[in-house]
Short mmCIF file of the C-alpha atoms (twelve columns), coordinates in Angstrom:
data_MODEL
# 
_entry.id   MODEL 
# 
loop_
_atom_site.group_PDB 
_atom_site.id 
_atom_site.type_symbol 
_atom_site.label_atom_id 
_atom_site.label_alt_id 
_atom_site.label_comp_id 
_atom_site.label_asym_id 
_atom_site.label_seq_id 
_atom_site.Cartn_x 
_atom_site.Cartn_y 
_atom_site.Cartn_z 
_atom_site.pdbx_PDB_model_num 
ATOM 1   C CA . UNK A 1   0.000   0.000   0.000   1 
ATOM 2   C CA . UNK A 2   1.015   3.210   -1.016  1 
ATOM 3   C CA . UNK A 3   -1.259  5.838   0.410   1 
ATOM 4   C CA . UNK A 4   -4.486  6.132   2.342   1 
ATOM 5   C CA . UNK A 5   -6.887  5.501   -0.430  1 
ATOM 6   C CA . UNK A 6   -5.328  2.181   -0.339  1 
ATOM 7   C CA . UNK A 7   -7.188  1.364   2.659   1 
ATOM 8   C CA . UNK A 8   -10.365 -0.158  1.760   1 
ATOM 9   C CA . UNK A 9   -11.625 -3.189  4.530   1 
ATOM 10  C CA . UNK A 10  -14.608 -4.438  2.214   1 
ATOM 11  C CA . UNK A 11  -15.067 -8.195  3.834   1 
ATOM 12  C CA . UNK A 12  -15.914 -7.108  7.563   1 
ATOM 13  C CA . UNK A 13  -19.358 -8.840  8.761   1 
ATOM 14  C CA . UNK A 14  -20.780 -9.182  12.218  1 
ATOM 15  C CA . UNK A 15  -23.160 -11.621 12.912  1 
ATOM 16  C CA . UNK A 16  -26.234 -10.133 14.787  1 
ATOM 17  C CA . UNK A 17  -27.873 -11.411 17.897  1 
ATOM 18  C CA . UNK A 18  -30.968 -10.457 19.199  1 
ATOM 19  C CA . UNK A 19  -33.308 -9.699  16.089  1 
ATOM 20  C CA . UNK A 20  -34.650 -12.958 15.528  1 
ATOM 21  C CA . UNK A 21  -32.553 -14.681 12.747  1 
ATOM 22  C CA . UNK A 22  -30.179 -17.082 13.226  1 
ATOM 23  C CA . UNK A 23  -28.684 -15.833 10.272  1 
ATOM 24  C CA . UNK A 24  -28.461 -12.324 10.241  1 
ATOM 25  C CA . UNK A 25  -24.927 -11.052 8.965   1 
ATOM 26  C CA . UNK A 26  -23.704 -6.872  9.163   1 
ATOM 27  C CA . UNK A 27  -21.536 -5.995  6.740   1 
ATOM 28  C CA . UNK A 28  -19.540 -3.244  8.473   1 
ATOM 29  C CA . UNK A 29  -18.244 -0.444  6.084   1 
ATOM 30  C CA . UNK A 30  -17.008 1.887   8.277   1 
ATOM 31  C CA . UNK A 31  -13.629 0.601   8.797   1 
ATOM 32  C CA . UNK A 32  -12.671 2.474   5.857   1 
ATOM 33  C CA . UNK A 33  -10.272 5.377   6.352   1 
ATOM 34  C CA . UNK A 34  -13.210 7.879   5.776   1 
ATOM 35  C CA . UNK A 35  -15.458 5.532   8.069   1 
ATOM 36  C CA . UNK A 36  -18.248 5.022   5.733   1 
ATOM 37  C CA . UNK A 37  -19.271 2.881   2.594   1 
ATOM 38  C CA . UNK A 38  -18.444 6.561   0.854   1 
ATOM 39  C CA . UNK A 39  -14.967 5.551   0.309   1 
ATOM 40  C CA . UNK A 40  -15.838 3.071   -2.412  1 
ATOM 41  C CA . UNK A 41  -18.024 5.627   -4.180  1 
ATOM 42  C CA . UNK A 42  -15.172 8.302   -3.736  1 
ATOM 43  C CA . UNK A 43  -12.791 6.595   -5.536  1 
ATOM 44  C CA . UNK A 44  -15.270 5.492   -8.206  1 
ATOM 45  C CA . UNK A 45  -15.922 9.107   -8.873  1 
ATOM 46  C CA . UNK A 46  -12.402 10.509  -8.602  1 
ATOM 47  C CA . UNK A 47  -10.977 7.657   -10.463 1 
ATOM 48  C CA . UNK A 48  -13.307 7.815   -13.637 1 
ATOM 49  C CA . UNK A 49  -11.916 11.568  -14.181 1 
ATOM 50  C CA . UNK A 50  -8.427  10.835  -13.480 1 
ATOM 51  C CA . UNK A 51  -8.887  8.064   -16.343 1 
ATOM 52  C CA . UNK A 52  -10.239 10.163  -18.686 1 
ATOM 53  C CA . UNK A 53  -7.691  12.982  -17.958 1 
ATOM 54  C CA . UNK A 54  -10.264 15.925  -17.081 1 
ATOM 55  C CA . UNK A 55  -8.466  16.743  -13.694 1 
ATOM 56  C CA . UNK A 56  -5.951  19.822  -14.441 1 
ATOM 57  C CA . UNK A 57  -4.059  22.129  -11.987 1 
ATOM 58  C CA . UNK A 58  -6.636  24.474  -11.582 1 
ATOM 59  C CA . UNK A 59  -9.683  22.040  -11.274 1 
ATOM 60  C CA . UNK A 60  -11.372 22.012  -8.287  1 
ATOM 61  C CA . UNK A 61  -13.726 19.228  -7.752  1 
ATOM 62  C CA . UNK A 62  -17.188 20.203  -6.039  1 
ATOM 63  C CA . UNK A 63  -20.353 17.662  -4.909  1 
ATOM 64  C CA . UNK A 64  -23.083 17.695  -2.658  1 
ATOM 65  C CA . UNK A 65  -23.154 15.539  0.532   1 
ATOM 66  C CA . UNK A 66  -24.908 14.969  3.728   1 
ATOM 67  C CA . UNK A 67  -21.421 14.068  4.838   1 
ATOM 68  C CA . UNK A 68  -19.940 10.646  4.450   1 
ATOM 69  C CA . UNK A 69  -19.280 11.278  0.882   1 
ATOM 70  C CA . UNK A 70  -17.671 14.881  1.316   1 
ATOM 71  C CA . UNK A 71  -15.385 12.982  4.150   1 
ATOM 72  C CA . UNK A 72  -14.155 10.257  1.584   1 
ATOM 73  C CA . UNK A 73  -13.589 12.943  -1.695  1 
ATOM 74  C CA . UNK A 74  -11.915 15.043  0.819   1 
ATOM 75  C CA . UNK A 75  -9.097  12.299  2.031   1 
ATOM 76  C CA . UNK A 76  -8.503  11.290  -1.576  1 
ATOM 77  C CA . UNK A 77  -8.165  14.866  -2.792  1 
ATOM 78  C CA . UNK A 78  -5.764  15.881  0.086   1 
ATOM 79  C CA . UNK A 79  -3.637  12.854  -0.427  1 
ATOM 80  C CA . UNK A 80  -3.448  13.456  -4.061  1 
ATOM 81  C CA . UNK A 81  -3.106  17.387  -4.002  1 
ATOM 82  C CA . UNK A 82  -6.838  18.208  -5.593  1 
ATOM 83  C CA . UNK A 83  -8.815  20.801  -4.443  1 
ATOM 84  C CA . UNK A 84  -12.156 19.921  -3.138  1 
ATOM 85  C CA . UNK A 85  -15.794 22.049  -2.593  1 
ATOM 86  C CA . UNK A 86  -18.401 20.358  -0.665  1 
ATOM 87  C CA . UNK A 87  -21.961 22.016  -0.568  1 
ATOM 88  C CA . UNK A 88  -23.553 20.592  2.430   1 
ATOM 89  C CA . UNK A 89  -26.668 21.551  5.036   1 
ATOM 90  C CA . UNK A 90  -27.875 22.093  8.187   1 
ATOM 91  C CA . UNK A 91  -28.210 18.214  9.151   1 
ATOM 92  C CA . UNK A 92  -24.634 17.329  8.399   1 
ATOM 93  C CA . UNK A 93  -23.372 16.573  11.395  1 
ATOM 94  C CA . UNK A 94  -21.005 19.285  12.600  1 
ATOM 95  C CA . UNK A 95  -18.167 16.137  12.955  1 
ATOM 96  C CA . UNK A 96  -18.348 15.399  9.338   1 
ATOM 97  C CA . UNK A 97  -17.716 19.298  8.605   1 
ATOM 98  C CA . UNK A 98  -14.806 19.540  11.008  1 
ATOM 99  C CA . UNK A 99  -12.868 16.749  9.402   1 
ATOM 100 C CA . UNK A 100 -13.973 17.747  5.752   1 
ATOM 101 C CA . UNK A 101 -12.119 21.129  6.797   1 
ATOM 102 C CA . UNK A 102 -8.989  19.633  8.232   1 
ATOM 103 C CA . UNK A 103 -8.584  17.766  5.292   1 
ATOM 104 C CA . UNK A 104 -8.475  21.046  3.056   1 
ATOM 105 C CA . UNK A 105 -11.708 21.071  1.604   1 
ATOM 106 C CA . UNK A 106 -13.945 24.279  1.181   1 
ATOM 107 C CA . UNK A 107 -17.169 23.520  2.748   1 
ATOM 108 C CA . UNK A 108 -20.385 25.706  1.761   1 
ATOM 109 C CA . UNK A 109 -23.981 25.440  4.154   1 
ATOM 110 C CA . UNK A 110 -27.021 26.061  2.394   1 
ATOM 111 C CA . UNK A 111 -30.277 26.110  4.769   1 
ATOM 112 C CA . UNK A 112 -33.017 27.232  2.590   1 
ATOM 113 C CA . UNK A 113 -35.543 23.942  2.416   1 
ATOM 114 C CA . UNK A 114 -36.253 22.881  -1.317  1 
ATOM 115 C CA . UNK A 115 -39.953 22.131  -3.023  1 
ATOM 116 C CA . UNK A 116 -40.213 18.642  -0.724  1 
ATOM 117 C CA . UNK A 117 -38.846 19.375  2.481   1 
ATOM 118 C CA . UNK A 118 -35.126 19.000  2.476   1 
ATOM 119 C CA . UNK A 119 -32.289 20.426  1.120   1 
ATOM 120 C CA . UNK A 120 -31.064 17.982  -1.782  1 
ATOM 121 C CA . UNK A 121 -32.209 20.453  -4.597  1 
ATOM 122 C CA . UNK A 122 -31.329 23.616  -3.339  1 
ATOM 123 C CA . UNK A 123 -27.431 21.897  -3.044  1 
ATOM 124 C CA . UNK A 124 -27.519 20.934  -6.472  1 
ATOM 125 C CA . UNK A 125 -29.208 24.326  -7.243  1 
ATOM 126 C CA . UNK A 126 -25.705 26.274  -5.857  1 
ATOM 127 C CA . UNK A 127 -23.499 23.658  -7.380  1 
ATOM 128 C CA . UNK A 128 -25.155 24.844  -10.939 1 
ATOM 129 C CA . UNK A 129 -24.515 28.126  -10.433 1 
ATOM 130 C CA . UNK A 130 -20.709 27.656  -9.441  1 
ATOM 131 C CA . UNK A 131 -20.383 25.210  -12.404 1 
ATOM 132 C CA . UNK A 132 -21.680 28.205  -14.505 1 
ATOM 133 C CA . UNK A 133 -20.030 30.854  -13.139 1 
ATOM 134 C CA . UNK A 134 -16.444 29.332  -13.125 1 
ATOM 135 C CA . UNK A 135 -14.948 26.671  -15.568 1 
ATOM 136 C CA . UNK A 136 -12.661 25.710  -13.286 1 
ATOM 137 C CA . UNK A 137 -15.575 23.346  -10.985 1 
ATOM 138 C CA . UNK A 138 -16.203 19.548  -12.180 1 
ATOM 139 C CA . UNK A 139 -19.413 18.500  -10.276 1 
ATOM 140 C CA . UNK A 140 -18.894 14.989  -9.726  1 
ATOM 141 C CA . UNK A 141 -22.442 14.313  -9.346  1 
ATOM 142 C CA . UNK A 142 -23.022 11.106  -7.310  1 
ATOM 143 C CA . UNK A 143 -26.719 11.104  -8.187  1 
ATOM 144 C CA . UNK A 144 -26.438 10.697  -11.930 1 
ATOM 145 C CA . UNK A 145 -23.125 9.196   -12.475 1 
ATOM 146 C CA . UNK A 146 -23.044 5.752   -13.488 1 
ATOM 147 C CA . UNK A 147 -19.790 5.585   -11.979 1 
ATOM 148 C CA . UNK A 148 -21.264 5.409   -8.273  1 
ATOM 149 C CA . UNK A 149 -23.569 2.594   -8.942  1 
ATOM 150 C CA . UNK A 150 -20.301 0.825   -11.070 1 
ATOM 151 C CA . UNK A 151 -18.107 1.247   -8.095  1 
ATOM 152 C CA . UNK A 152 -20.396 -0.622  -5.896  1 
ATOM 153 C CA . UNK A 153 -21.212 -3.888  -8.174  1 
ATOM 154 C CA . UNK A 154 -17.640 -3.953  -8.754  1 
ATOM 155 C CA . UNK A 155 -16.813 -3.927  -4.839  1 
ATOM 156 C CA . UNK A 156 -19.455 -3.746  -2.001  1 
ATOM 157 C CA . UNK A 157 -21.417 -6.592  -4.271  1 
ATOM 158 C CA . UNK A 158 -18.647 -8.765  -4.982  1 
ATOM 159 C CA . UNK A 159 -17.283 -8.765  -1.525  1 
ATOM 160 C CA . UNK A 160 -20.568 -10.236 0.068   1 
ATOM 161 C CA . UNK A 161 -20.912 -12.943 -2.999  1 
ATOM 162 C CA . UNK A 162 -17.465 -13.994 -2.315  1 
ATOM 163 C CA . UNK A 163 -18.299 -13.972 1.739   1 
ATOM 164 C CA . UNK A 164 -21.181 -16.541 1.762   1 
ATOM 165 C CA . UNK A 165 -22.236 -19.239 -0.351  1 
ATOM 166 C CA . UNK A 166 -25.606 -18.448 -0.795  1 
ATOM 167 C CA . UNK A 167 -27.476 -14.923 0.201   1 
ATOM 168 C CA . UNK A 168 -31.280 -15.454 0.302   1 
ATOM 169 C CA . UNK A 169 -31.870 -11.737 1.413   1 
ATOM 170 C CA . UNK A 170 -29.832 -8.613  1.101   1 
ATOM 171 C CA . UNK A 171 -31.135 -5.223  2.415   1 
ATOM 172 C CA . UNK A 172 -30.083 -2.127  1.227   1 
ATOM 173 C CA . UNK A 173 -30.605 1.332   2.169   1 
ATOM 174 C CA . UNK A 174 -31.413 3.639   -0.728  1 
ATOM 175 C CA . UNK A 175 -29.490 7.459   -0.388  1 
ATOM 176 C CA . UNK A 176 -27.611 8.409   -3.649  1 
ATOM 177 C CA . UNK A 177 -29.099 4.457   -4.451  1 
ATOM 178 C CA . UNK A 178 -25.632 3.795   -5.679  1 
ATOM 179 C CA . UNK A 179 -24.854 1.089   -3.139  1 
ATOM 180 C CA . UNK A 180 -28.765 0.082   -3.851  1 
ATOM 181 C CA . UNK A 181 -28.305 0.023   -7.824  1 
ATOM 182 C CA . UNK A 182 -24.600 -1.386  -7.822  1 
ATOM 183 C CA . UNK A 183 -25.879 -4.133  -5.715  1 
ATOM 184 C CA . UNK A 184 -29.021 -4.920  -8.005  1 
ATOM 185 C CA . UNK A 185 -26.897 -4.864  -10.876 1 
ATOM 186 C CA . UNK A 186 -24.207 -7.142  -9.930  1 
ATOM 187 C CA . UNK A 187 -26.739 -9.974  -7.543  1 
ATOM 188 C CA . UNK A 188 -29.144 -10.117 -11.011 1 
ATOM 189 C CA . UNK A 189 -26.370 -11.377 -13.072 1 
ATOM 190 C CA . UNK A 190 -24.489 -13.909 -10.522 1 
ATOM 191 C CA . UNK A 191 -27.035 -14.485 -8.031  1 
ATOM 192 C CA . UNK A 192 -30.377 -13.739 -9.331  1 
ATOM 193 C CA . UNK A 193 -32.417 -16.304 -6.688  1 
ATOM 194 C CA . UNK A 194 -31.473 -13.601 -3.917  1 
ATOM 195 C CA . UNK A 195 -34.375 -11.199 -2.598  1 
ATOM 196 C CA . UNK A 196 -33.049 -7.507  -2.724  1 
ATOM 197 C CA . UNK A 197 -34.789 -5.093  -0.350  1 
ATOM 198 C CA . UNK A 198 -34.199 -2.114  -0.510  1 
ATOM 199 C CA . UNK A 199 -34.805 0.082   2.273   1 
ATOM 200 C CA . UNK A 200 -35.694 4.142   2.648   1 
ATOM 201 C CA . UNK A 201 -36.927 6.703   5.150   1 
ATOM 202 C CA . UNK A 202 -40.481 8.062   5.622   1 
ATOM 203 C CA . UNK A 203 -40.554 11.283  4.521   1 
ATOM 204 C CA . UNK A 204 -38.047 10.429  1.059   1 
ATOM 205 C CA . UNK A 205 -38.866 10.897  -2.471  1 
ATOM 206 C CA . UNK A 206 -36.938 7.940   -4.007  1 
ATOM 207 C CA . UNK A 207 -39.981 6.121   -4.591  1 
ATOM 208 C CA . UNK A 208 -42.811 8.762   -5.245  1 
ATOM 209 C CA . UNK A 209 -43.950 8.413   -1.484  1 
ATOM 210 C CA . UNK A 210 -44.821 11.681  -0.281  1 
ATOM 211 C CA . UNK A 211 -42.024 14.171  0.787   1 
ATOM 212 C CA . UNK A 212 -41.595 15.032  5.194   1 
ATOM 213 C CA . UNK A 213 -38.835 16.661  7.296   1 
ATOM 214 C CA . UNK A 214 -36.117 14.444  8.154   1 
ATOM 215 C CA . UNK A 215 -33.340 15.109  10.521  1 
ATOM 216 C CA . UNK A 216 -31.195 11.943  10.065  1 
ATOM 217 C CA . UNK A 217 -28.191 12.306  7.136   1 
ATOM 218 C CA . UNK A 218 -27.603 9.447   4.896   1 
ATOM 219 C CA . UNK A 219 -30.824 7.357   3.489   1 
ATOM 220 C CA . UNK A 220 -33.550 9.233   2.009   1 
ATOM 221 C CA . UNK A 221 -33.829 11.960  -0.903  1 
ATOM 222 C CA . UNK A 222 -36.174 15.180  -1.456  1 
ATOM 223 C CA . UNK A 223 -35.079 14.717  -5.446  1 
ATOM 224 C CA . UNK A 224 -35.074 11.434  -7.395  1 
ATOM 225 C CA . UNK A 225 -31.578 10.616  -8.383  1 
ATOM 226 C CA . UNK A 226 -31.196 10.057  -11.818 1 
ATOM 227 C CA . UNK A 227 -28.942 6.358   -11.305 1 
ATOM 228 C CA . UNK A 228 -32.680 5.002   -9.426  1 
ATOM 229 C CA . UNK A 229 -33.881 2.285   -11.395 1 
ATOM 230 C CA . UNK A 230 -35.922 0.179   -8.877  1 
ATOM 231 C CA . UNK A 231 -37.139 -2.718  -11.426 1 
ATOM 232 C CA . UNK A 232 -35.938 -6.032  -10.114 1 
ATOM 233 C CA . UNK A 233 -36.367 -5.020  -6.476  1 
ATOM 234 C CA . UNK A 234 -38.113 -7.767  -4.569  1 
ATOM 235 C CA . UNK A 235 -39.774 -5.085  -2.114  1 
ATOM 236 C CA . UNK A 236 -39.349 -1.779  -0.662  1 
ATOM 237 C CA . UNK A 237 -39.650 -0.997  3.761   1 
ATOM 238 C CA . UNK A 238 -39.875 2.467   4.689   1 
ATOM 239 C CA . UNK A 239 -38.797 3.149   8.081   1 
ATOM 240 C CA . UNK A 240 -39.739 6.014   10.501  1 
ATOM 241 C CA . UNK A 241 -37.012 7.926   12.068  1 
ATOM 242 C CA . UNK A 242 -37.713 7.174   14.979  1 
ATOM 243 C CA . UNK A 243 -37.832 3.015   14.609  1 
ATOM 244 C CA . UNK A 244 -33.867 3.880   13.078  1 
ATOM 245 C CA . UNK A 245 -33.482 5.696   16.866  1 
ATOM 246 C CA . UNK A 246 -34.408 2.563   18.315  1 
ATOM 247 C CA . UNK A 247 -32.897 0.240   16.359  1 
ATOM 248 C CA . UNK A 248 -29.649 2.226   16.835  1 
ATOM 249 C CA . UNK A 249 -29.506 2.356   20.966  1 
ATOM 250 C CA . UNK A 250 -31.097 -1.264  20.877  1 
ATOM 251 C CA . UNK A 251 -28.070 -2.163  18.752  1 
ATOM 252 C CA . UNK A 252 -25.639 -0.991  20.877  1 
ATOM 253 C CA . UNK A 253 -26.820 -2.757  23.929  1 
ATOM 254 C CA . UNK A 254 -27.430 -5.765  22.406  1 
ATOM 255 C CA . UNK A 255 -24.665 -6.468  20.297  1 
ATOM 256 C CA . UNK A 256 -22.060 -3.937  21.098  1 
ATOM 257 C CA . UNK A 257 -22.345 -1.943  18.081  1 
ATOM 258 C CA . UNK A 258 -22.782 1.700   17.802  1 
ATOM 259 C CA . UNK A 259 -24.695 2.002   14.677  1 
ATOM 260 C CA . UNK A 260 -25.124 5.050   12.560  1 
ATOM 261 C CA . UNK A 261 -28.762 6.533   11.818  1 
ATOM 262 C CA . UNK A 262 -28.860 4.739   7.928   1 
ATOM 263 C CA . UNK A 263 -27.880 0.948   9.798   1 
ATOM 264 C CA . UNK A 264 -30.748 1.846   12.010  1 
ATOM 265 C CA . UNK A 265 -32.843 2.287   9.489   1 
ATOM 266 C CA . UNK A 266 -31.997 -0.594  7.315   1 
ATOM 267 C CA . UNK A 267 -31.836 -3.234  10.323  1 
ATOM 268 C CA . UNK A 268 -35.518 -1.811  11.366  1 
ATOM 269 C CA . UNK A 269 -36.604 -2.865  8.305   1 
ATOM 270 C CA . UNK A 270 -35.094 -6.203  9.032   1 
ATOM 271 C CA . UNK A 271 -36.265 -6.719  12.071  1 
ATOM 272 C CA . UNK A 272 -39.510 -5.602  10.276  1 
ATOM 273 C CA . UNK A 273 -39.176 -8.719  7.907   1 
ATOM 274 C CA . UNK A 274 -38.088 -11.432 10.725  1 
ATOM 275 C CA . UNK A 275 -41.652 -13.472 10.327  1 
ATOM 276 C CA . UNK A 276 -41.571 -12.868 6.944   1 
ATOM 277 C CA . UNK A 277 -38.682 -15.262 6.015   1 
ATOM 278 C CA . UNK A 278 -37.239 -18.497 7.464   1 
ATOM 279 C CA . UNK A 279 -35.511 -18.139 10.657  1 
ATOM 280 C CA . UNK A 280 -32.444 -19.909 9.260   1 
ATOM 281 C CA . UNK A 281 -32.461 -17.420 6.051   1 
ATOM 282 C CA . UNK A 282 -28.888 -16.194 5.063   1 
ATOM 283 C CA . UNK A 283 -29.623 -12.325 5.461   1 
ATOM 284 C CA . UNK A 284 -27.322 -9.954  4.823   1 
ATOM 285 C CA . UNK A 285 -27.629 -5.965  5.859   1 
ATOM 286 C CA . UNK A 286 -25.088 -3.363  5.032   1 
ATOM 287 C CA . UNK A 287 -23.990 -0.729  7.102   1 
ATOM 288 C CA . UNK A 288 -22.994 2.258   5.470   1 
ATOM 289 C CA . UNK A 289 -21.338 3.779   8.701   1 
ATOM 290 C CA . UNK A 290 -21.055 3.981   11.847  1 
ATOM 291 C CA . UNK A 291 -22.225 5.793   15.450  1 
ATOM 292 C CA . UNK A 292 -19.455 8.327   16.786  1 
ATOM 293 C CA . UNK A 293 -21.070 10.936  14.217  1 
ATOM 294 C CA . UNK A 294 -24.260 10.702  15.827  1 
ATOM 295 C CA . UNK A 295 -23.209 10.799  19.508  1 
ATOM 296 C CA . UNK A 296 -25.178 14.657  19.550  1 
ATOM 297 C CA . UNK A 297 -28.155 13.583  17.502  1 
ATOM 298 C CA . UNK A 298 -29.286 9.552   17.300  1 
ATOM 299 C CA . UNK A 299 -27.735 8.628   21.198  1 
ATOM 300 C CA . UNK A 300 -28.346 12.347  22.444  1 
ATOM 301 C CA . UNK A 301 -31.853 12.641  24.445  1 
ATOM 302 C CA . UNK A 302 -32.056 15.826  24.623  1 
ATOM 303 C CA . UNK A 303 -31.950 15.967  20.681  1 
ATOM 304 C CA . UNK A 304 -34.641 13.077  20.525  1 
ATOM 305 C CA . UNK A 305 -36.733 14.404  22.701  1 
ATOM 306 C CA . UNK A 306 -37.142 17.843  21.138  1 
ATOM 307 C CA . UNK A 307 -37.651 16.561  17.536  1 
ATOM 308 C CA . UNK A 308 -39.424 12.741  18.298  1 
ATOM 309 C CA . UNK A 309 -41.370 13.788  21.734  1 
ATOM 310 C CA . UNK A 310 -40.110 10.627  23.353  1 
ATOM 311 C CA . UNK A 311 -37.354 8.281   23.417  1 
ATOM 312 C CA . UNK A 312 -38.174 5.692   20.779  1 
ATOM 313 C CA . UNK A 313 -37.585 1.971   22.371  1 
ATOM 314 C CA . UNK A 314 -37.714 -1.011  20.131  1 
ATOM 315 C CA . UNK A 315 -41.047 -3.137  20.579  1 
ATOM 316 C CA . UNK A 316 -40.738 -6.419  20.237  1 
ATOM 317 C CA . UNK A 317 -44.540 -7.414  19.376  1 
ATOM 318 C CA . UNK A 318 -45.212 -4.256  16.800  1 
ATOM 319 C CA . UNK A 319 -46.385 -5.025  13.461  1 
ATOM 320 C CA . UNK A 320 -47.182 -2.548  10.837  1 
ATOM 321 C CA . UNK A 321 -49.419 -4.462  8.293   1 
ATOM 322 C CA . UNK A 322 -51.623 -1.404  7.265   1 
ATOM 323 C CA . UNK A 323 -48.237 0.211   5.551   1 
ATOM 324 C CA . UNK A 324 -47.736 -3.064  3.677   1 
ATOM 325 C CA . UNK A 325 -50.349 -1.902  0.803   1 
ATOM 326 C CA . UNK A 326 -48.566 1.354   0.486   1 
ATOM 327 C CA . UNK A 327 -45.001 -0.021  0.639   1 
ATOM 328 C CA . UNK A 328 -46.255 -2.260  -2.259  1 
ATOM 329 C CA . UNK A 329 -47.967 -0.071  -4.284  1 
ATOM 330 C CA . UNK A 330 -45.192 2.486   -4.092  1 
ATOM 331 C CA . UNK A 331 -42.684 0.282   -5.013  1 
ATOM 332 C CA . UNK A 332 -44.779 -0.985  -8.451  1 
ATOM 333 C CA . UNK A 333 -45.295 2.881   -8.731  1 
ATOM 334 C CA . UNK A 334 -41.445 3.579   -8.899  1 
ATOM 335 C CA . UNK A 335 -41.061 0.356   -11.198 1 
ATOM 336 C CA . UNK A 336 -43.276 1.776   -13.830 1 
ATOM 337 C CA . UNK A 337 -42.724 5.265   -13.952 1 
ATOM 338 C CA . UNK A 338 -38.710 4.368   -14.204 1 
ATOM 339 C CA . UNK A 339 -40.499 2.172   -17.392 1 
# 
């Protein structure tokens, strides 16, 4: 190894205790040098330009991020002497800013909500008018670039096909969907008998449910991404933020692992699922990151309490069979408007 973007632990998985499956494997991403599943994507993105030779001296390299990804593009541009713009808002957590600007990078806040509630499109909104204004910005665009869902099949994918013989459920969370459409891609063609779930938060876009606040970074979207293609998707689970709350602390009491707010959400909707496959099933969850960037939001109470009311606890004996119509229905909705 040669430098820091060297570093990528892709075949770390944690078997999970507690959530009613004998068979329920994490696959832990944030042992990465940025700590998150971002790294892969960052080095997808960065890599396709350096290939094609449209990185100069004076380029500077600009994206929109709720965080993780801003954190990876800013490692690999310091280590390899690019300069780097992240466009960010008022839920990134103030960690992820810090280290984005001890790594170099120029980091811009916007807080005006867009059309559905968040701040997705007003981001891309300022990144258009740099882009305009100065030829100098390359907008690596994570939500239209094939090279995000590309760097994903050819890594995140392959590592869990290589980890187990058989995978007869893998749940995804759906942000950028690259992870989600990488993972699609690559389990169709060499292991098409596996059930891919992909997993969002109440209150998203993605999947022409109807927009809400959020106040967790990570899953979720107030703007479709252009890579979304949700045909061959076994099913969709939407997941309140609060169930990801509970999910999270239950985690880390249970098992030992501080989870970040998108593992929350995705093992909710597992634990959602538990009496809806065999209790021997080979399930596999990803985690994009981890908890230490959520120590003042997920794990504070204070935070909870003034934006949830209460401090969500897991329930063991909840069921939520009146949203299984409109999980359904919006999933064939996404399938044939992306037709």
């Amino acid at each position: 190894m040669n430098a820091i973007s060297d570093i990528v632990n892709d075949r770390n998985f944690v078997k999970l205790r507690g959530l009613g499956l004998s068979q329920l494997h994490l696959k832990i991403e944030a042992l990465n040098p940025s700590g998150s599943i971002k790294m892969k994507t960052a080095l997808g993105l960065i890599g396709d330009l350096e290939a094609r030779g449209c990185i100069g001296p004076q380029t500077i390299l600009i994206e929109s991020s709720s965080g993780s990804l801003g954190v990876a593009l800013s490692i690999i541009c310091a280590e390899r002497g690019y300069r780097f713009s992240c466009v960010v808002d008022p839920n990134t957590s103030p960690q992820n800013i810090k280290m984005m600007k001890a790594l170099g990078a120029e980091v811009t806040v916007v807080d005006q909500r867009d059309e559905n509630g968040g701040f997705l499109a007003t981001r891309i909104a300022h990144i258009g008018r740099v882009v305009a204004a100065d030829p100098r910005y390359i907008w690596l665009n994570q939500y239209a670039n094939p090279e995000n869902p590309r760097a994903h099949a050819r890594t995140t994918a392959a590592s869990i096909l290589k980890s187990f013989e058989q995978v007869d459920y893998l749940f995804v969370g759906a942000g950028t969907t690259g992870t989600l459409m990488g993972c699609l891609q690559r389990f169709s063609e060499d292991s098409p008998h596996t059930r891919v779930i992909a997993v969002d938060s109440i209150g998203s876009v993605t999947f022409g449910t109807p927009a809400g606040k959020r106040f967790i970074p990570g899953l979720g979207t107030s703007r479709r991404p252009e890579i979304f293609n949700p045909a061959g998707l076994h099913a969709l689970e939407l997941v309140a933020e609060a169930d990801a709350i509970a999910m999270c602390r239950y985690l880390a009491r249970s098992n030992g692992i501080l989870a970040g707010g998108s593992t929350g959400t995705v093992l909710a909707a597992v634990y959602r699922w538990r009496d809806r496959m065999p209790e021997d099933a080979c399930v596999v969850a990803i985690s994009p990151d981890l908890g230490e960037r959520y120590l003042d939001s997920v794990y504070d109470d204070a935070w909870v309490r003034e934006r949830f009311g209460l401090i969500p606890e897991l329930q063991p004996g909840r069921t939520d069979s009146a949203a299984g119509s409109d999980r359904e229905d919006a999933l064939a909705a996404a399938v044939a408007l992306a037709a």
